[in-house]
Tab-separated table of C-alpha atoms and ligand atoms in Angstrom:
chain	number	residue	atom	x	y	z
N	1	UNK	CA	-119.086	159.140	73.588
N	2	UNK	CA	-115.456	158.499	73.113
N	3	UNK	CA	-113.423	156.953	76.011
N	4	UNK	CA	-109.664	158.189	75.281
N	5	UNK	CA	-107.411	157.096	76.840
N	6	UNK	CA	-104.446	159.689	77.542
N	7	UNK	CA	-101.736	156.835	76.449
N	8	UNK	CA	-99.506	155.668	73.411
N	9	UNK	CA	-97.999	152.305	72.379
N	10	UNK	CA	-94.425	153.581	71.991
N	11	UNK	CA	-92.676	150.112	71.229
N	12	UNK	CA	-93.670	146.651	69.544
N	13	UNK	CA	-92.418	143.163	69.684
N	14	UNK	CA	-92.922	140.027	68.935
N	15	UNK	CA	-91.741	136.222	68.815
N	16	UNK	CA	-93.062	133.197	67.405
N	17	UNK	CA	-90.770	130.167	68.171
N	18	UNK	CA	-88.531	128.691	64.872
N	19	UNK	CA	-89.957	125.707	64.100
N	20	UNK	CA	-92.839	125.501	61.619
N	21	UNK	CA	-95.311	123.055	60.745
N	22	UNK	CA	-97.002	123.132	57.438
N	23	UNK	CA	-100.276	122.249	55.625
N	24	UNK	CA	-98.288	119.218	54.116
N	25	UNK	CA	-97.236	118.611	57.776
N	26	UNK	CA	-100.753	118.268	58.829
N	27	UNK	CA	-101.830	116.134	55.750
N	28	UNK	CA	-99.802	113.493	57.087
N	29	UNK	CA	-101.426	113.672	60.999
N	30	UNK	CA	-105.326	114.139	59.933
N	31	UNK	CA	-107.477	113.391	57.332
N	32	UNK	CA	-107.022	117.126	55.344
N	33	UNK	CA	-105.567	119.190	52.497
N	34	UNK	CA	-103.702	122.011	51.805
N	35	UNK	CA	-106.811	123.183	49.342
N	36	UNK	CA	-109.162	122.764	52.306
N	37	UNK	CA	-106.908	124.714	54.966
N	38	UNK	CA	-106.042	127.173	52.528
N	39	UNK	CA	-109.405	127.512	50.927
N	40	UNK	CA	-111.584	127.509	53.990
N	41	UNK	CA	-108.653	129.665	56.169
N	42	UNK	CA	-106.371	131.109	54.696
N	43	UNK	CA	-103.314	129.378	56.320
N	44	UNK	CA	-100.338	127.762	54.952
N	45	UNK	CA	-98.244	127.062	57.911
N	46	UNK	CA	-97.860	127.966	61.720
N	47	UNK	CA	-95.201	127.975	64.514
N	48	UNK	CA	-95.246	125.732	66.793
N	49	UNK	CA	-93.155	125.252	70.310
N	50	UNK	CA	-90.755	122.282	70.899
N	51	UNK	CA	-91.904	120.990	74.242
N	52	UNK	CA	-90.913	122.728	77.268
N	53	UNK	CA	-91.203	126.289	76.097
N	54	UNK	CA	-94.423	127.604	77.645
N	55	UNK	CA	-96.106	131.207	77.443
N	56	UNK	CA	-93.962	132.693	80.182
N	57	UNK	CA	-90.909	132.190	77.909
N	58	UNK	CA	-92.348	133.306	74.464
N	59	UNK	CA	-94.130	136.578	76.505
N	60	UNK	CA	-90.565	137.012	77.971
N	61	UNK	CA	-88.591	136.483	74.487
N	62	UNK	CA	-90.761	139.128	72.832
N	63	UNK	CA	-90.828	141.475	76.203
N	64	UNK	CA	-86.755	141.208	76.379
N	65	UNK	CA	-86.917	142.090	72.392
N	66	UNK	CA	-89.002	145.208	72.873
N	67	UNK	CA	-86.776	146.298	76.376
N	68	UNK	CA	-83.754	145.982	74.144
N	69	UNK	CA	-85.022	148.007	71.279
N	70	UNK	CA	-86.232	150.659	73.154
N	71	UNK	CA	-83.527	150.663	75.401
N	72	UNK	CA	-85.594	150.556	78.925
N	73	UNK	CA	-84.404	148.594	81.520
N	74	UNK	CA	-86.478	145.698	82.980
N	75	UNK	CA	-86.318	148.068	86.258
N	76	UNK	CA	-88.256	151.134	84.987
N	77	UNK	CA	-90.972	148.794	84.231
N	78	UNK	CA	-94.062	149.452	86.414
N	79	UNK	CA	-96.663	147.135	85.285
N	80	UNK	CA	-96.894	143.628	83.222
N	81	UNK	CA	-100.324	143.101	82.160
N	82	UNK	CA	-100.366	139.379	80.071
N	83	UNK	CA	-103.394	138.152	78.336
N	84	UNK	CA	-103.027	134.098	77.870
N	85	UNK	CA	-105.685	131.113	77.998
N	86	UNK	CA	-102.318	129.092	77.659
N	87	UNK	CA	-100.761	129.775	81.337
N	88	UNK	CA	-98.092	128.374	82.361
N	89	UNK	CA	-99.942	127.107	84.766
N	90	UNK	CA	-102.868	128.055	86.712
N	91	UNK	CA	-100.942	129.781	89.105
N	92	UNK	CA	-98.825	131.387	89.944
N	93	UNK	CA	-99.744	134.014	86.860
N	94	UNK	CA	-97.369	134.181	84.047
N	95	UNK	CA	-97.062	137.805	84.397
N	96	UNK	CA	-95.257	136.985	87.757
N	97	UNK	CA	-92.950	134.630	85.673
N	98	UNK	CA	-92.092	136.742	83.133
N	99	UNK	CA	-91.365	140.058	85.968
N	100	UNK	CA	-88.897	137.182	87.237
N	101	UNK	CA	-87.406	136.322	84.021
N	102	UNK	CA	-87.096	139.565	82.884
N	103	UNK	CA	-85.953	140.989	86.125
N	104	UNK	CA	-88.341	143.465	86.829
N	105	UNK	CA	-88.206	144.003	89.875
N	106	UNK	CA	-90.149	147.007	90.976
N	107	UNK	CA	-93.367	145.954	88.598
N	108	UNK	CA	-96.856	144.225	89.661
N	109	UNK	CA	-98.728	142.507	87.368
N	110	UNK	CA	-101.569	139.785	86.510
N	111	UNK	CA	-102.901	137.627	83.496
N	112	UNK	CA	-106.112	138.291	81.928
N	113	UNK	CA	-108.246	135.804	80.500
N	114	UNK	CA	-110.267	136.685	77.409
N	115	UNK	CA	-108.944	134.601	74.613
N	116	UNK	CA	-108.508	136.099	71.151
N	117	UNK	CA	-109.928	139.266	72.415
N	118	UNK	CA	-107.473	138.928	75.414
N	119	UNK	CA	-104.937	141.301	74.070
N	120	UNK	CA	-107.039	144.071	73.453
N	121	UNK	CA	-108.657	143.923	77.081
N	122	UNK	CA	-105.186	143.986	78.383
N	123	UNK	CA	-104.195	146.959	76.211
N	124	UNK	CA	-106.868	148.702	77.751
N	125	UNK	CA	-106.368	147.830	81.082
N	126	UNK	CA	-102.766	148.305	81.441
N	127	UNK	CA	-103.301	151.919	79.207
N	128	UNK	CA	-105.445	152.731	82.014
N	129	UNK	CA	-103.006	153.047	85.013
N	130	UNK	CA	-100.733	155.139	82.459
N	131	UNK	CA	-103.722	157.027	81.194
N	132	UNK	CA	-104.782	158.053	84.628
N	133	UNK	CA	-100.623	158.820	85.406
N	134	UNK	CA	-99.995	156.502	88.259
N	135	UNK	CA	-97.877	154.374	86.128
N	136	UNK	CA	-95.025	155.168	83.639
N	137	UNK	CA	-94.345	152.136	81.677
N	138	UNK	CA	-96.442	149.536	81.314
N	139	UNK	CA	-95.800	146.048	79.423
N	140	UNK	CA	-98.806	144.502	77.918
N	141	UNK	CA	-98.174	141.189	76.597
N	142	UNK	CA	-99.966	138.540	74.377
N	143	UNK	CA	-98.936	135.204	74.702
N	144	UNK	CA	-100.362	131.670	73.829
N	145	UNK	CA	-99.071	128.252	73.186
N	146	UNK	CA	-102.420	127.193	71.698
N	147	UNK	CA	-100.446	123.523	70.424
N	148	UNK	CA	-100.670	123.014	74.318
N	149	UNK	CA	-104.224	122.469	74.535
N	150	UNK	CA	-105.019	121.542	70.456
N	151	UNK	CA	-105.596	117.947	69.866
N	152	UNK	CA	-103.734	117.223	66.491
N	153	UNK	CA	-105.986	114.096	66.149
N	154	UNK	CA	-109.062	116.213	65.638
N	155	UNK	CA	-108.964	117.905	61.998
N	156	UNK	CA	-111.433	120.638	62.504
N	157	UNK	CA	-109.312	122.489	65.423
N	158	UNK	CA	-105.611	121.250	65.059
N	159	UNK	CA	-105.340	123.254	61.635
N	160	UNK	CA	-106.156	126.686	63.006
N	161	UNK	CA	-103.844	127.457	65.440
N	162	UNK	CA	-100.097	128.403	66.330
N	163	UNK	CA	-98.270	129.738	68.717
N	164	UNK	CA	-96.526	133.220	69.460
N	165	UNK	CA	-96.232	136.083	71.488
N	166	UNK	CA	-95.964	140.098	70.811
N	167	UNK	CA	-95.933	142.878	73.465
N	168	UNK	CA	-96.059	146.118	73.319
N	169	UNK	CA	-94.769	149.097	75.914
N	170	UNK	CA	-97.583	151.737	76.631
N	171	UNK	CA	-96.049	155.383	77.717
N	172	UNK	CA	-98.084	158.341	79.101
N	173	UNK	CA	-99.795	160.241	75.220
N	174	UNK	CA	-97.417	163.611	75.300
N	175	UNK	CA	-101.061	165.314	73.097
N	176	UNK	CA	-105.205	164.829	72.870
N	177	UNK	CA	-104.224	163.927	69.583
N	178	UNK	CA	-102.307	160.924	69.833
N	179	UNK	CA	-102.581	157.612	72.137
N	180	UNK	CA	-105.401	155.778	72.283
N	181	UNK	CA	-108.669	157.663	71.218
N	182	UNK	CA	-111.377	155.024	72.013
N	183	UNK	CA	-112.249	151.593	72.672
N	184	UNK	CA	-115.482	149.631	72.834
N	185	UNK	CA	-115.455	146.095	74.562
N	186	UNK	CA	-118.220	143.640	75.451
N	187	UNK	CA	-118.972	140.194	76.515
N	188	UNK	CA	-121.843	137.731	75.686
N	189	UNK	CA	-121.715	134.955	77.436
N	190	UNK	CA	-124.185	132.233	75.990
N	191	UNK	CA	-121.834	132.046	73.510
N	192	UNK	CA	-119.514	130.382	76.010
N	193	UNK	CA	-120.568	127.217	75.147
N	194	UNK	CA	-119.193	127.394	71.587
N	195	UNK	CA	-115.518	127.536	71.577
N	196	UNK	CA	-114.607	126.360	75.310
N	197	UNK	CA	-111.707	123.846	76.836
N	198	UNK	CA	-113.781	122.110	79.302
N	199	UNK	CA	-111.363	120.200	81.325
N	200	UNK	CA	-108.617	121.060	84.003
N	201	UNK	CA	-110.760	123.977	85.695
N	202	UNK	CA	-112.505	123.717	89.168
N	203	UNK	CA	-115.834	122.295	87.374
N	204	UNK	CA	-114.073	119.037	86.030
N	205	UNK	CA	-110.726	119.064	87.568
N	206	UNK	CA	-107.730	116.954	85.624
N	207	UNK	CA	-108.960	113.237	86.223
N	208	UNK	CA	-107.838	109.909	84.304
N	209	UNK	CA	-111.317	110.266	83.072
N	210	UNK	CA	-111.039	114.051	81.876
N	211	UNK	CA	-107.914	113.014	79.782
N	212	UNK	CA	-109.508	109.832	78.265
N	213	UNK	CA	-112.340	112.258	77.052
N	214	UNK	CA	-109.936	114.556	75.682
N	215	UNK	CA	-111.886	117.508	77.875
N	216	UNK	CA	-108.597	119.059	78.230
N	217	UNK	CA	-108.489	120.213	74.474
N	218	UNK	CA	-110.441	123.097	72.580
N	219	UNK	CA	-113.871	122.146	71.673
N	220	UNK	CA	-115.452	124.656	68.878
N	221	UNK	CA	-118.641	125.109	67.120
N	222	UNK	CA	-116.989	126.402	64.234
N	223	UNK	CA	-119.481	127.320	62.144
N	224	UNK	CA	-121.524	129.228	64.880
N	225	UNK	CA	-118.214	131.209	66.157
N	226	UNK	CA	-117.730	131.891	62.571
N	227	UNK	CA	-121.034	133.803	62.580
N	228	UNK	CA	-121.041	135.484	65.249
N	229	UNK	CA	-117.074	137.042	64.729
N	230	UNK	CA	-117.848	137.889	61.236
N	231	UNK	CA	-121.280	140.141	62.659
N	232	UNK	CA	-119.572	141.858	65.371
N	233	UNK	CA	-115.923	142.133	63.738
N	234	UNK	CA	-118.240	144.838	61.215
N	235	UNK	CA	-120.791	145.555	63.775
N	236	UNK	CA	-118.166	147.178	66.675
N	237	UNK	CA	-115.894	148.793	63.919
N	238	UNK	CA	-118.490	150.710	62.159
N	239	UNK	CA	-120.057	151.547	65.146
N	240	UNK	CA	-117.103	152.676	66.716
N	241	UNK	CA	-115.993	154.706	63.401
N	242	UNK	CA	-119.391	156.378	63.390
N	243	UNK	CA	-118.995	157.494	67.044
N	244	UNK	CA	-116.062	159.027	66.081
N	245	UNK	CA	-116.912	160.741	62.935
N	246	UNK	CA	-114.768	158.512	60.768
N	247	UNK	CA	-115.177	156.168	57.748
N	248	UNK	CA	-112.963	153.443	56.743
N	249	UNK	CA	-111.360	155.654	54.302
N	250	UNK	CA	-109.616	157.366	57.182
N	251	UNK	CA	-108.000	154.546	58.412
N	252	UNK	CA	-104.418	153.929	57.188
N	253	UNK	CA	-104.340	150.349	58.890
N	254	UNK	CA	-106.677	147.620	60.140
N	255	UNK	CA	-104.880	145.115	62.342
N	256	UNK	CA	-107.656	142.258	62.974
N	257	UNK	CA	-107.956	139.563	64.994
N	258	UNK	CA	-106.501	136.610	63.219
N	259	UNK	CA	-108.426	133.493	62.945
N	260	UNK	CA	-109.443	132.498	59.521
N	261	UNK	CA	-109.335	134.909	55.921
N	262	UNK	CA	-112.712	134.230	55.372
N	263	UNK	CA	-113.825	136.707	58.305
N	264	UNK	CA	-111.042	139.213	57.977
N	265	UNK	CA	-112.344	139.643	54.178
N	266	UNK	CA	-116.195	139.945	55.459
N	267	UNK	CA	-114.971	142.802	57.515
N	268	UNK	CA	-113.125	144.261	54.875
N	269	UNK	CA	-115.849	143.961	51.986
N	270	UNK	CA	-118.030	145.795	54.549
N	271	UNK	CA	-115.795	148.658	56.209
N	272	UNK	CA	-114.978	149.066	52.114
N	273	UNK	CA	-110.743	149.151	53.484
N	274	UNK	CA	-108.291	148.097	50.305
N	275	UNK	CA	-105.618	145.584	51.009
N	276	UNK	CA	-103.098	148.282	50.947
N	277	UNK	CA	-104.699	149.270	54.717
N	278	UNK	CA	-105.020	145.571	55.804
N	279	UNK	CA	-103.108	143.793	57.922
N	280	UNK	CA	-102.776	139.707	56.768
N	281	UNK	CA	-100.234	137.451	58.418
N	282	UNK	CA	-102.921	134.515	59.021
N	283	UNK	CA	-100.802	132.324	56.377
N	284	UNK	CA	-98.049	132.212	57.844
N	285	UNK	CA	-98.521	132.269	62.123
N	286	UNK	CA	-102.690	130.756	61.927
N	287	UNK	CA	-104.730	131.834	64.976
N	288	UNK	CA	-102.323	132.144	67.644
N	289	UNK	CA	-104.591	133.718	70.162
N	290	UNK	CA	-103.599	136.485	71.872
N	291	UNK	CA	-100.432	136.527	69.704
N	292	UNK	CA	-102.471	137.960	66.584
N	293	UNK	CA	-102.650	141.799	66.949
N	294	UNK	CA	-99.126	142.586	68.271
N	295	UNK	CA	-97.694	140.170	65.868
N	296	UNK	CA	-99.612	142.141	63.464
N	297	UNK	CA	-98.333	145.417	64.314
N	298	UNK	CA	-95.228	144.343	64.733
N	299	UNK	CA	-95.344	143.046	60.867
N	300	UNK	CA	-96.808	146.270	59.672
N	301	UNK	CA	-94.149	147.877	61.277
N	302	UNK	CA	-91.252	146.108	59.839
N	303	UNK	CA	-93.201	146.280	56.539
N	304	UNK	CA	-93.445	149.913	56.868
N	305	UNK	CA	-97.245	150.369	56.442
N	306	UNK	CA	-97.448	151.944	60.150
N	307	UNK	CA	-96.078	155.622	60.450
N	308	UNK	CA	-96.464	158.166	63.146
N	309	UNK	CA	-100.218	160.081	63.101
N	310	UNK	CA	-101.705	157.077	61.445
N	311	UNK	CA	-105.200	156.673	62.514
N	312	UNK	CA	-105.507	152.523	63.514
N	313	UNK	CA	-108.115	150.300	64.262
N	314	UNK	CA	-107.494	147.131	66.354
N	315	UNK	CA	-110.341	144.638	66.700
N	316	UNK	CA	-110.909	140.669	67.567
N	317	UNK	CA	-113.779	138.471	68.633
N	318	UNK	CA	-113.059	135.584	70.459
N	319	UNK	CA	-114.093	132.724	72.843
N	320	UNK	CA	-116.395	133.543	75.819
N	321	UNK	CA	-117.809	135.351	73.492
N	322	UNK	CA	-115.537	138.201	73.935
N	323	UNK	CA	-115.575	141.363	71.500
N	324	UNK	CA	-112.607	144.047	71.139
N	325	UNK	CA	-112.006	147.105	69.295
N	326	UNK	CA	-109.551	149.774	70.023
N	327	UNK	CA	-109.047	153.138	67.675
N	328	UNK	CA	-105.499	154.435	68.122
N	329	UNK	CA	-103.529	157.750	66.441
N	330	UNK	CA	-99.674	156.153	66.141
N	331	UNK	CA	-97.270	157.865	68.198
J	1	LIG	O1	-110.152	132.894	67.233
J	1	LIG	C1	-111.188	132.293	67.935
J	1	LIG	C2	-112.384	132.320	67.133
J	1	LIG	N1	-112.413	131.215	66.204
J	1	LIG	C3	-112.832	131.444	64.997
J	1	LIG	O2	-113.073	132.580	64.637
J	1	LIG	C4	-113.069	130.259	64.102
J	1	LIG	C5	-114.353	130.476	63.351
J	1	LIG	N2	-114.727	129.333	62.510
J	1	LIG	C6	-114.039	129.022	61.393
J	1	LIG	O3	-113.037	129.650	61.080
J	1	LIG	C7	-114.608	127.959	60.497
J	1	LIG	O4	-115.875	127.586	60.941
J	1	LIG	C8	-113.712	126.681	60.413
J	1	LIG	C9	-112.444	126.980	59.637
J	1	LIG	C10	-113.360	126.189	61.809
J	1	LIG	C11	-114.440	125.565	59.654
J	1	LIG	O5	-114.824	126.029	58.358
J	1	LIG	P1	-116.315	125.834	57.847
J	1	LIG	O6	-116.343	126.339	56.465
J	1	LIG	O7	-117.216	126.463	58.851
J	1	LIG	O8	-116.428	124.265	57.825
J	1	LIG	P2	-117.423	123.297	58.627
J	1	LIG	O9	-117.023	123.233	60.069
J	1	LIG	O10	-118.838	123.651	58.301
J	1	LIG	O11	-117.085	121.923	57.932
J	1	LIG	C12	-117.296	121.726	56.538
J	1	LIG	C13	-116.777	120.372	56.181
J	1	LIG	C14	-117.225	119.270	57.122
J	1	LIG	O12	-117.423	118.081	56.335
J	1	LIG	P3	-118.920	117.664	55.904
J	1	LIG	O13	-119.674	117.472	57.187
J	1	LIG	O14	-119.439	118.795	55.082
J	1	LIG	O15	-118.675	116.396	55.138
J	1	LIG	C15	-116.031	119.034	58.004
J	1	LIG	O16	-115.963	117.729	58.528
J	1	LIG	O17	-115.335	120.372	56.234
J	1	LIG	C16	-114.894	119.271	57.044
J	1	LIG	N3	-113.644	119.661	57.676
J	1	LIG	C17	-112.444	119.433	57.125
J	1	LIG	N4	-112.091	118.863	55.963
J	1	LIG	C18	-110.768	118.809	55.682
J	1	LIG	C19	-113.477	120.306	58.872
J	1	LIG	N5	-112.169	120.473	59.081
J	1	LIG	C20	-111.512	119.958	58.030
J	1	LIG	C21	-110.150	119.856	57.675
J	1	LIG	N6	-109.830	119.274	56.508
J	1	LIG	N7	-109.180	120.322	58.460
């Protein structure tokens, strides 16, 4: 059965920071090639912070953006719902940082932790409260400075990612028909073991040793992640189009998860969706976590390929492993 949701994403926003670092860049760091990135990923170049910008200010850059543009004041915020694996710091949560930053003062909030699926979970948390009508305005926000934890002396991770932020401002759906129609989420957890950052939490806390074994940095089976995301990136959405009575041809966008072309296309061959509905942006941000999907929309939006009534379909796999997949009629 369908689990609606009775509430809209009435604003996007995003913000990766301005400097970039290209495949050419990278050639010079590690032993790689622009063929192989591009070839094997689909990426060409990525933003990346200068040091001592963190999540809290990207989330906050692309949070004050969205205020601005919709012209709500940080005071008529209720909630701030931010999905990083790149805190600030451990705590206090980011979401408390950015409420301070922004100066929104009458909102509670929290991070959530689900990596690339993070910003999907928090859609559908913070959509909750507004769904059920005990909140008005709720700020969900995807933010991750993945460069903070990538070590650019290891070739098969320090390609992939970038960082960036998006956020998005979820309002009460004003009909049955619009908002967010359904969602299916799910966890498997021996699957944890392949993409994981094993130092710096309370099992191996930050030690001269945990640094000289560079356990503070992703580690990633890529090969086996690859597998799994490209199985239950067309597993969830098909089953969650069935459920619904829906085919791809319905869709008039598909905003993935983005963390290499190779997967977005597998999931595109098999949902049969033309590149006219697709959302691609991997070439030019990489994987930045949970960055991918609001950037996305907030592309497809400036490219005007997202229109009020349009039936969307949001979905990401990531680390933990952690599966997401939202349908939503624009508002
Ligand atoms: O968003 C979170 C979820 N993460 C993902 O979804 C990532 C999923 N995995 C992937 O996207 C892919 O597995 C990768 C892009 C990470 C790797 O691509 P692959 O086609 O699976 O390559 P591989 O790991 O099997 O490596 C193939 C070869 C290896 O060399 P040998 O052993 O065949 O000689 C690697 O050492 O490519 C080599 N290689 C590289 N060569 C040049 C790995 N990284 C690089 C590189 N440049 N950057």
């Amino acid at each position: 059965m369908a689990r609606r949701i009775a509430a809209k994403i009435s604003g996007v926003a995003g913000y990766v920071p301005p400097r970039v670092l290209t495949n050419a860049d990278l050639e010079k760091m590690v032993d790689t090639s622009d063929e192989w990135i591009v070839t094997r990923t689909g990426i060409h170049e990525r933003h990346i912070v200068d040091s001592g910008v963190a999540a809290s200010h990207m989330g906050a850059e692309a949070a004050r953006r969205l205020l601005a543009q919709k012209g709500v004041a940080p005071e008529e915020i209720d909630l701030i719902v931010v999905a990083t694996v790149t805190p600030d710091m451990l705590f206090p949560a980011t979401a408390c940082l950015i409420q301070n930053e922004l100066g929104a003062k009458r909102a509670w909030g929290f991070d959530l932790s689900a990596a690339c699926s993070g910003f999907l979970y928090a859609l559908t948390v913070g959509s909750q409260f507004v769904g059920a009508g005990t909140h008005r305005k709720a700020l969900v926000i995807g933010s991750d400075v993945m460069t903070s934890i990538i070590d650019f002396s290891d070739r098969a991770t320090c390609v992939l990612f970038g960082d960036g932020a998006g956020a998005v401002l979820i309002e009460p759906a004003e009909s049955e028909a619009e908002g967010i129609l359904d969602f299916h989420h799910d966890i498997d957890g021996s699957g944890g073991c392949n993409l994981f950052m094993p130092g710096g939490g309370s099992l191996h806390p930050p030690t001269h040793e945990t640094v000289d074994k560079k356990m503070h940095y992703v580690h990633q089976d890529g090969p086996q992640v690859f597998k799994y995301a490209v199985r239950r990136m067309c597993e969830v959405s098909s089953m969650l189009l069935e459920r619904n009575g829906l085919t791809g041809e319905d869709l008039a966008l598909v905003v993935p998860h983005q963390a290499n072309l190779r997967i977005i296309r597998a999931m595109q061959e098999r949902l049969g969706i033309p590149d006219s509905k697709l959302m691609i942006n991997i070439d030019r941000y990489g994987n930045t976590t949970a960055g991918t999907i609001p950037l996305g929309l907030r592309d497809a939006i400036q490219q005007g390929r997202l229109h009020r009534g349009d039936l969307v379909l949001l979905m990401a796999v990531g680390a933990g492993f952690t599966t997401g997949s939202i349908l939503v009629r624009w508002a």
